[in-house]
Structures are given as structure tokens and as C-alpha cells.
Tab-separated table of C-alpha atoms and ligand atoms in Angstrom:
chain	number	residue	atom	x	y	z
A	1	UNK	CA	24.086	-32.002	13.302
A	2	UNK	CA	25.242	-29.595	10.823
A	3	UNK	CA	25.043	-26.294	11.387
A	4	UNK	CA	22.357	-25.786	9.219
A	5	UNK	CA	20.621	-28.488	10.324
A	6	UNK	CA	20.667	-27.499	13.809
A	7	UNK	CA	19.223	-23.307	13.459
A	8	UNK	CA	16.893	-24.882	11.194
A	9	UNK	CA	15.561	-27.612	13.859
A	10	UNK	CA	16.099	-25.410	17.139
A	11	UNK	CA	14.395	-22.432	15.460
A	12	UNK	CA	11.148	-21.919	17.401
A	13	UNK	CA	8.288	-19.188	17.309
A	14	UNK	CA	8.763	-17.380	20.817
A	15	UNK	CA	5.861	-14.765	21.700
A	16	UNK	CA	6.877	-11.401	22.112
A	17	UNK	CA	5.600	-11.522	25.816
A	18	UNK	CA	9.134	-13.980	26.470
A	19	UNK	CA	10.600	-11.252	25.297
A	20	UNK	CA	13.064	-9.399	27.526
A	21	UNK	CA	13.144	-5.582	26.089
A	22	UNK	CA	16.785	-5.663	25.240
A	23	UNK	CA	17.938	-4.228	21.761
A	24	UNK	CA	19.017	-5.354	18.953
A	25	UNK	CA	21.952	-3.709	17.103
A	26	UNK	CA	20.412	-2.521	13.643
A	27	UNK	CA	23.111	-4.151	11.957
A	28	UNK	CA	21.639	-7.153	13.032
A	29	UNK	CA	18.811	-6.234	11.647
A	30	UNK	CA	20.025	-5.244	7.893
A	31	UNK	CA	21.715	-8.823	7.968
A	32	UNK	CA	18.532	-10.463	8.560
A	33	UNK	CA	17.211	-8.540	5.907
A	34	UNK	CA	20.092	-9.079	3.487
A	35	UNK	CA	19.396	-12.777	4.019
A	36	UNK	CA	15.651	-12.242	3.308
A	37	UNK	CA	16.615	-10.609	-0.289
A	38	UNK	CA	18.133	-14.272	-1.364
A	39	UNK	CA	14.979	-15.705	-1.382
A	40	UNK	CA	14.401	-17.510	-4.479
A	41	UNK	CA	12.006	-15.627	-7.120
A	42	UNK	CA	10.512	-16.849	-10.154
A	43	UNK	CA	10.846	-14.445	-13.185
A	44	UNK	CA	13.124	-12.418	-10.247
A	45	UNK	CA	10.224	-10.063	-9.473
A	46	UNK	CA	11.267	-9.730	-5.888
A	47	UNK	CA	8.261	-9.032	-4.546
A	48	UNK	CA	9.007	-9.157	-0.660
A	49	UNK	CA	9.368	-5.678	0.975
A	50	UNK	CA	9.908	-4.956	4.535
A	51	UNK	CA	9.152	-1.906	7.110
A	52	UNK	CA	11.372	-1.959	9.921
A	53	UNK	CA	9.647	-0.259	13.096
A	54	UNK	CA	12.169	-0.296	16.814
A	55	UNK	CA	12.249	2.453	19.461
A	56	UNK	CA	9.676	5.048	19.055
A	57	UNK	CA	8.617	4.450	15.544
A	58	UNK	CA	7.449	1.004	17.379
A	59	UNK	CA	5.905	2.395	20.174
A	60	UNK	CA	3.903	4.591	17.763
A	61	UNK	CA	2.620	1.469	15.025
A	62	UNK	CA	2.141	-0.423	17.829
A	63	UNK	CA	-0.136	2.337	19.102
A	64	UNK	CA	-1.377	2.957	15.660
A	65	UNK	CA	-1.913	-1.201	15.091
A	66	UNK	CA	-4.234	-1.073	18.521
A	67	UNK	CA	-6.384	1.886	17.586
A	68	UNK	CA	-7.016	0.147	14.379
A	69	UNK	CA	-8.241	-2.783	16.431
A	70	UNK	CA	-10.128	-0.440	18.928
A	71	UNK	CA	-11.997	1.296	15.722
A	72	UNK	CA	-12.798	-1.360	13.267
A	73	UNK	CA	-13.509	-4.624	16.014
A	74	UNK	CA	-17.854	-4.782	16.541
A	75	UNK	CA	-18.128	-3.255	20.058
A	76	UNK	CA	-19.446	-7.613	21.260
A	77	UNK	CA	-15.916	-8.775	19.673
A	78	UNK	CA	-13.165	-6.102	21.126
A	79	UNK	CA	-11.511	-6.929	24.481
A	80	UNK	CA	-9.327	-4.292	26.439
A	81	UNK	CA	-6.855	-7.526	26.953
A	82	UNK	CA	-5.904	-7.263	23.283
A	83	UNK	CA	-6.051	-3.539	22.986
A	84	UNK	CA	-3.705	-3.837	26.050
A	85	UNK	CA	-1.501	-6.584	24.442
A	86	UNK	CA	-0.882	-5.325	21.045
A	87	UNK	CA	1.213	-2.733	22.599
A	88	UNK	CA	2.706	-4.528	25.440
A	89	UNK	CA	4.051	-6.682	22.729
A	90	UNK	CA	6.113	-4.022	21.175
A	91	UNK	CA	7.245	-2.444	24.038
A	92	UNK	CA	8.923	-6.260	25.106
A	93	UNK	CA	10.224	-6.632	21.321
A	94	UNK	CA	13.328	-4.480	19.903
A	95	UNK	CA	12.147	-4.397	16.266
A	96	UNK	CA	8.861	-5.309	14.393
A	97	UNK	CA	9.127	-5.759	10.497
A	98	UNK	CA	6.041	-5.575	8.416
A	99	UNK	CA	6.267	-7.991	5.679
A	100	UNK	CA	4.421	-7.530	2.196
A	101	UNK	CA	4.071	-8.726	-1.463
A	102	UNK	CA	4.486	-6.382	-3.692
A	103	UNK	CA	2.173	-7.410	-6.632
A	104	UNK	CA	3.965	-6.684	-9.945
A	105	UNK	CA	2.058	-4.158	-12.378
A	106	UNK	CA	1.693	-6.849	-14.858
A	107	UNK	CA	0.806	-9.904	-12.463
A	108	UNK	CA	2.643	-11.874	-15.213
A	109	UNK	CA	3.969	-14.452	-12.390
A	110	UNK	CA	0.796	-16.478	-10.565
A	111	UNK	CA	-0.339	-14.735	-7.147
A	112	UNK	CA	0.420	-18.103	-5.387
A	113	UNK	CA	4.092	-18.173	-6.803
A	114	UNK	CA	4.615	-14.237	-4.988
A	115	UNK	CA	2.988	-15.414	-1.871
A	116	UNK	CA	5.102	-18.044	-1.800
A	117	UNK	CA	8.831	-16.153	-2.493
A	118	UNK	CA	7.565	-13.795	0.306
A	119	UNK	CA	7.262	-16.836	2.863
A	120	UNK	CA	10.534	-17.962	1.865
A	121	UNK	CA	12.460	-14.515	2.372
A	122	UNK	CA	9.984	-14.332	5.900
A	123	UNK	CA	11.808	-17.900	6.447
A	124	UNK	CA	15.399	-16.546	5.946
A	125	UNK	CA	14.670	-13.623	8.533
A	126	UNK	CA	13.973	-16.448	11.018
A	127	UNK	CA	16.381	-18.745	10.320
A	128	UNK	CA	18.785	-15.711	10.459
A	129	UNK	CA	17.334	-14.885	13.705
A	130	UNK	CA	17.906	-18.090	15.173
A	131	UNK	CA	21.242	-18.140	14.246
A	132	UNK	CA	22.014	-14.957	15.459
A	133	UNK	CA	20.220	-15.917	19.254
A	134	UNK	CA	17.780	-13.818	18.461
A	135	UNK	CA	13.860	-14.959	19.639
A	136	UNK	CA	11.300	-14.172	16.690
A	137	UNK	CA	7.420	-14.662	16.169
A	138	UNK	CA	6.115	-14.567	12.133
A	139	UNK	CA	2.690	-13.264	13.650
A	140	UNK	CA	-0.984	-12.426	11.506
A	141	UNK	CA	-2.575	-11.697	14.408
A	142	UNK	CA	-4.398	-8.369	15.387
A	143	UNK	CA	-5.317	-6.182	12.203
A	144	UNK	CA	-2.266	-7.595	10.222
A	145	UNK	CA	-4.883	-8.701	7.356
A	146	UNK	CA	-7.447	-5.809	7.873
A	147	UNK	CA	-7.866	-3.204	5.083
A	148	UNK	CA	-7.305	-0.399	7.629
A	149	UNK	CA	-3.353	-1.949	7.777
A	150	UNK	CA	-3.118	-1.655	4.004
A	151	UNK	CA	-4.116	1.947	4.291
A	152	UNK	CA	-1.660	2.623	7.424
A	153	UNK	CA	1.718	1.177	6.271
A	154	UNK	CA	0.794	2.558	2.752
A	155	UNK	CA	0.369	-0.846	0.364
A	156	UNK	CA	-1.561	-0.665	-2.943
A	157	UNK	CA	-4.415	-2.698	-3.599
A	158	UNK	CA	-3.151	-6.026	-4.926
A	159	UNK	CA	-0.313	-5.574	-2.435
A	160	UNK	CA	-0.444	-8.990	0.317
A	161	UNK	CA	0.206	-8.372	4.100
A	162	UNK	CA	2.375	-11.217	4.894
A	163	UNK	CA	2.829	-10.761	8.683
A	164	UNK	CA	4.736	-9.099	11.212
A	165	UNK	CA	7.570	-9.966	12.467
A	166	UNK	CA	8.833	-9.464	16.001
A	167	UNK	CA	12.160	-9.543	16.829
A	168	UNK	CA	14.066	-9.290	20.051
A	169	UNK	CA	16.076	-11.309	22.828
A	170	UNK	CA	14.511	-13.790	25.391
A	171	UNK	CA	15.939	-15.127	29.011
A	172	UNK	CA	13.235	-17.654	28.847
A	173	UNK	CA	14.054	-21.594	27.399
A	174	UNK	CA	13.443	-22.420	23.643
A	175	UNK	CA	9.152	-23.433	24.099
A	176	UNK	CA	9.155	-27.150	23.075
A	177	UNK	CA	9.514	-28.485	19.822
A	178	UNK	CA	6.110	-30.118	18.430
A	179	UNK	CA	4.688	-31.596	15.535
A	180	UNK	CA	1.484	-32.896	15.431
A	181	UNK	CA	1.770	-35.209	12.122
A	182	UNK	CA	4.285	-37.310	11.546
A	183	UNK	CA	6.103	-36.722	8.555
A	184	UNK	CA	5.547	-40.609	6.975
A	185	UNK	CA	2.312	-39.120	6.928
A	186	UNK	CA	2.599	-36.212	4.958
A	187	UNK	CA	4.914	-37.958	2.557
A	188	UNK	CA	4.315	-39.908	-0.417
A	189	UNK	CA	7.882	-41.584	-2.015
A	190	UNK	CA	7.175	-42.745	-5.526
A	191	UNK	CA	10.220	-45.202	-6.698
B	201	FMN	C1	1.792	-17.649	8.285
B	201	FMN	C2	1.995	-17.827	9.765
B	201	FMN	C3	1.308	-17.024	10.653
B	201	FMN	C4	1.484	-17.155	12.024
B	201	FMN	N1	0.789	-16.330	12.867
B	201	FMN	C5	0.950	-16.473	14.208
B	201	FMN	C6	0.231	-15.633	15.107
B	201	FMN	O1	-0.511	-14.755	14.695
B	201	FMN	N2	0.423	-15.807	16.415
B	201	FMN	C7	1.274	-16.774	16.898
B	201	FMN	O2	1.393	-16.902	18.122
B	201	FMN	N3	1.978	-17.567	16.087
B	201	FMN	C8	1.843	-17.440	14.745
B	201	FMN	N4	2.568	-18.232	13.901
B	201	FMN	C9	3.583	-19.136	14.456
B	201	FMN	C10	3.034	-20.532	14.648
B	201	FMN	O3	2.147	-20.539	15.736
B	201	FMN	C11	4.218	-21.490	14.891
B	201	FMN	O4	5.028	-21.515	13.746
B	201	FMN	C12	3.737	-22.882	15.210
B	201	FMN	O5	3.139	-22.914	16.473
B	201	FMN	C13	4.880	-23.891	15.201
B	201	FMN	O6	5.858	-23.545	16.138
B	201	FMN	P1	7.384	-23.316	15.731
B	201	FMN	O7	7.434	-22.148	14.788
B	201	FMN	O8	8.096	-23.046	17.025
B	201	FMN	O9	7.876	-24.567	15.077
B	201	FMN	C14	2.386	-18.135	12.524
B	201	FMN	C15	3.074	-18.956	11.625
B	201	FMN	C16	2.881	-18.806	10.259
B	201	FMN	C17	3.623	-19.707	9.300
């Protein structure tokens, strides 16, 4: 395999609870992100931004992130379990980075097309990651899409939560590979 090839088939989302607690060296960290801001960007609006959170500007989002859930989840839905786990997360993680599209003033370039170069850049952080041994989990869960997140990491309206992703070191193996369609299936070759 080639050595892209390889990170880019061995990459695998691994849940912060694998997670061992160990740190990641920030320069590790602007790399990742350096390789996020060659994303590919039509009309080169750039719209991906990040927010970095480790150590105890972590500890306090992630305390932040579950008081959001505690306050805005109906009373029937919340479950002390998640209230619990959206902090134990970041305390097993070394870094979290909030990922969001940053609409551009004139929305000249479709909304889809800005979703989209944000994915990619998201994709570049994990590839990077993988290369790097680092574990990493793209994750919407929690209040990532809730209003109240908007208003806490400071976005503007037509700004787009794209997920957070955490980012640390794992003892545990890779979890399997698996894909549920096969890709004959989801192809369509025209000659
Ligand atoms: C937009 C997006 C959001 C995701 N959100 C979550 C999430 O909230 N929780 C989670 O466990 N995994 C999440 N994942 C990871 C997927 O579960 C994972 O990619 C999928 O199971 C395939 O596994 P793989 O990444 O190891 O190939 C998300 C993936 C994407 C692309």
C-alpha cells in the first residue's frame, strides 16, 4: 500500500472513552490544523475555522457543553449517563477542536459548497491524525447542533457547527473496519 493509501484505509473513528488521557504536544496540534487549511475552496472563501480547547480550557467547555445539555434537554429526555459522559469524554481526550463554517457576508458561493470545504479540511485533521498515531472521533453528538452552542463558542447566525473533534492517544486496537454497502453498489461507471 502506499502510504497514503494505508492512513487513509487504517484511519478509524475511536471514541474518546478508548482514550488513554495522555497529551498531545500542541505542535501536533497546529500541524493538524495547518493540514486542515489546504482544504480545497471554491471562490477561496475559506470558510472552516477551528477552536482548540486541551487542559483546563477543556475541562471547562466540556463542563460548559454538559450544562447546556442539563438546561435545554425536556426533563423525560435528559439522562445523568450523558450529563456524566460529556465530561468524562474530555477528561480521557488531550484536545477537542470545535469545527465551524464561517458563512461569507455575501453568501456568493452555495451553502452546500461551504459545508462541503469544511468536511474536507475536518477530513485532513483526521487523516493527519492517523498519520501522526493519534486516535480521533469527528463527533455531532450532545448539543454540538443546538442554538445554545452557537451562542457559547460565539458563531453568528448563518455560521454551521460542523462537529467536534476529539483528539488524543489510545492503548486500545484500531475498532474494526466496516462498510455496510459495497462499493459496486454505490457506483455507477459510464464508458
Ligand atoms: C458528520 C459526522 C458526524 C459523526 N458524529 C458522530 C458522533 O456523534 N458519534 C460517534 O460516535 N461517531 C460519529 N461519527 C463517526 C462515525 O460513527 C464513523 O465515521 C462511522 O462509524 C464509520 O467508522 P470509521 O470512521 O471508523 O470508518 C460521525 C461521522 C461523521 C462523518
Amino acid at each position: 500500500m502506499s502510504t497514503l493509501e494505508k492512513i487513509i484505509r487504517e484511519r478509524r473513528s475511536v471514541k474518546p472513552s478508548l482514550m488513554n488521557g495522555k497529551k498531545i504536544n500542541p505542535s501536533i496540534i497546529q500541524q493538524l490544523l495547518i493540514l486542515a487549511d489546504w482544504a480545497p475552496t471554491h471562490g477561496r472563501t475559506e470558510p472552516w475555522r477551528f477552536i482548540i480547547f486541551s487542559g483546563d480550557g477543556l475541562a471547562r467547555f466540556s463542563q460548559q457543553h454538559a450544562d447546556l445539555y442539563k438546561n435545554y434537554t425536556p426533563e423525560g429526555s435528559f439522562t445523568n449517563a450523558k450529563y456524566q459522559n460529556i465530561i468524562q469524554n474530555a477528561e480521557k481526550a488531550s484536545h477537542v477542536i470545535a469545527v465551524y463554517m464561517k458563512r461569507q457576508a455575501s453568501q456568493k458561493i452555495p451553502l452546500i459548497e461551504e459545508i462541503a470545504a469544511t468536511a474536507a479540511a475536518i477530513e485532513h485533521i483526521l487523516l493527519g491524525a492517523q498519520e501522526q498515531g493519534i486516535a480521533a472521533l469527528w463527533s455531532t453528538g450532545g448539543m454540538t447542533y443546538h442554538n445554545s452552542m452557537k451562542q457559547l463558542l460565539g458563531l453568528e447566525e448563518h455560521d454551521q457547527m460542523m462537529g467536534l473533534i476529539y483528539l488524543g492517544y489510545s492503548d486500545e486496537p484500531s475498532p474494526p473496519a466496516k462498510r455496510n454497502i459495497v462499493l459496486s453498489e454505490k457506483t455507477v461507471w459510464k464508458d
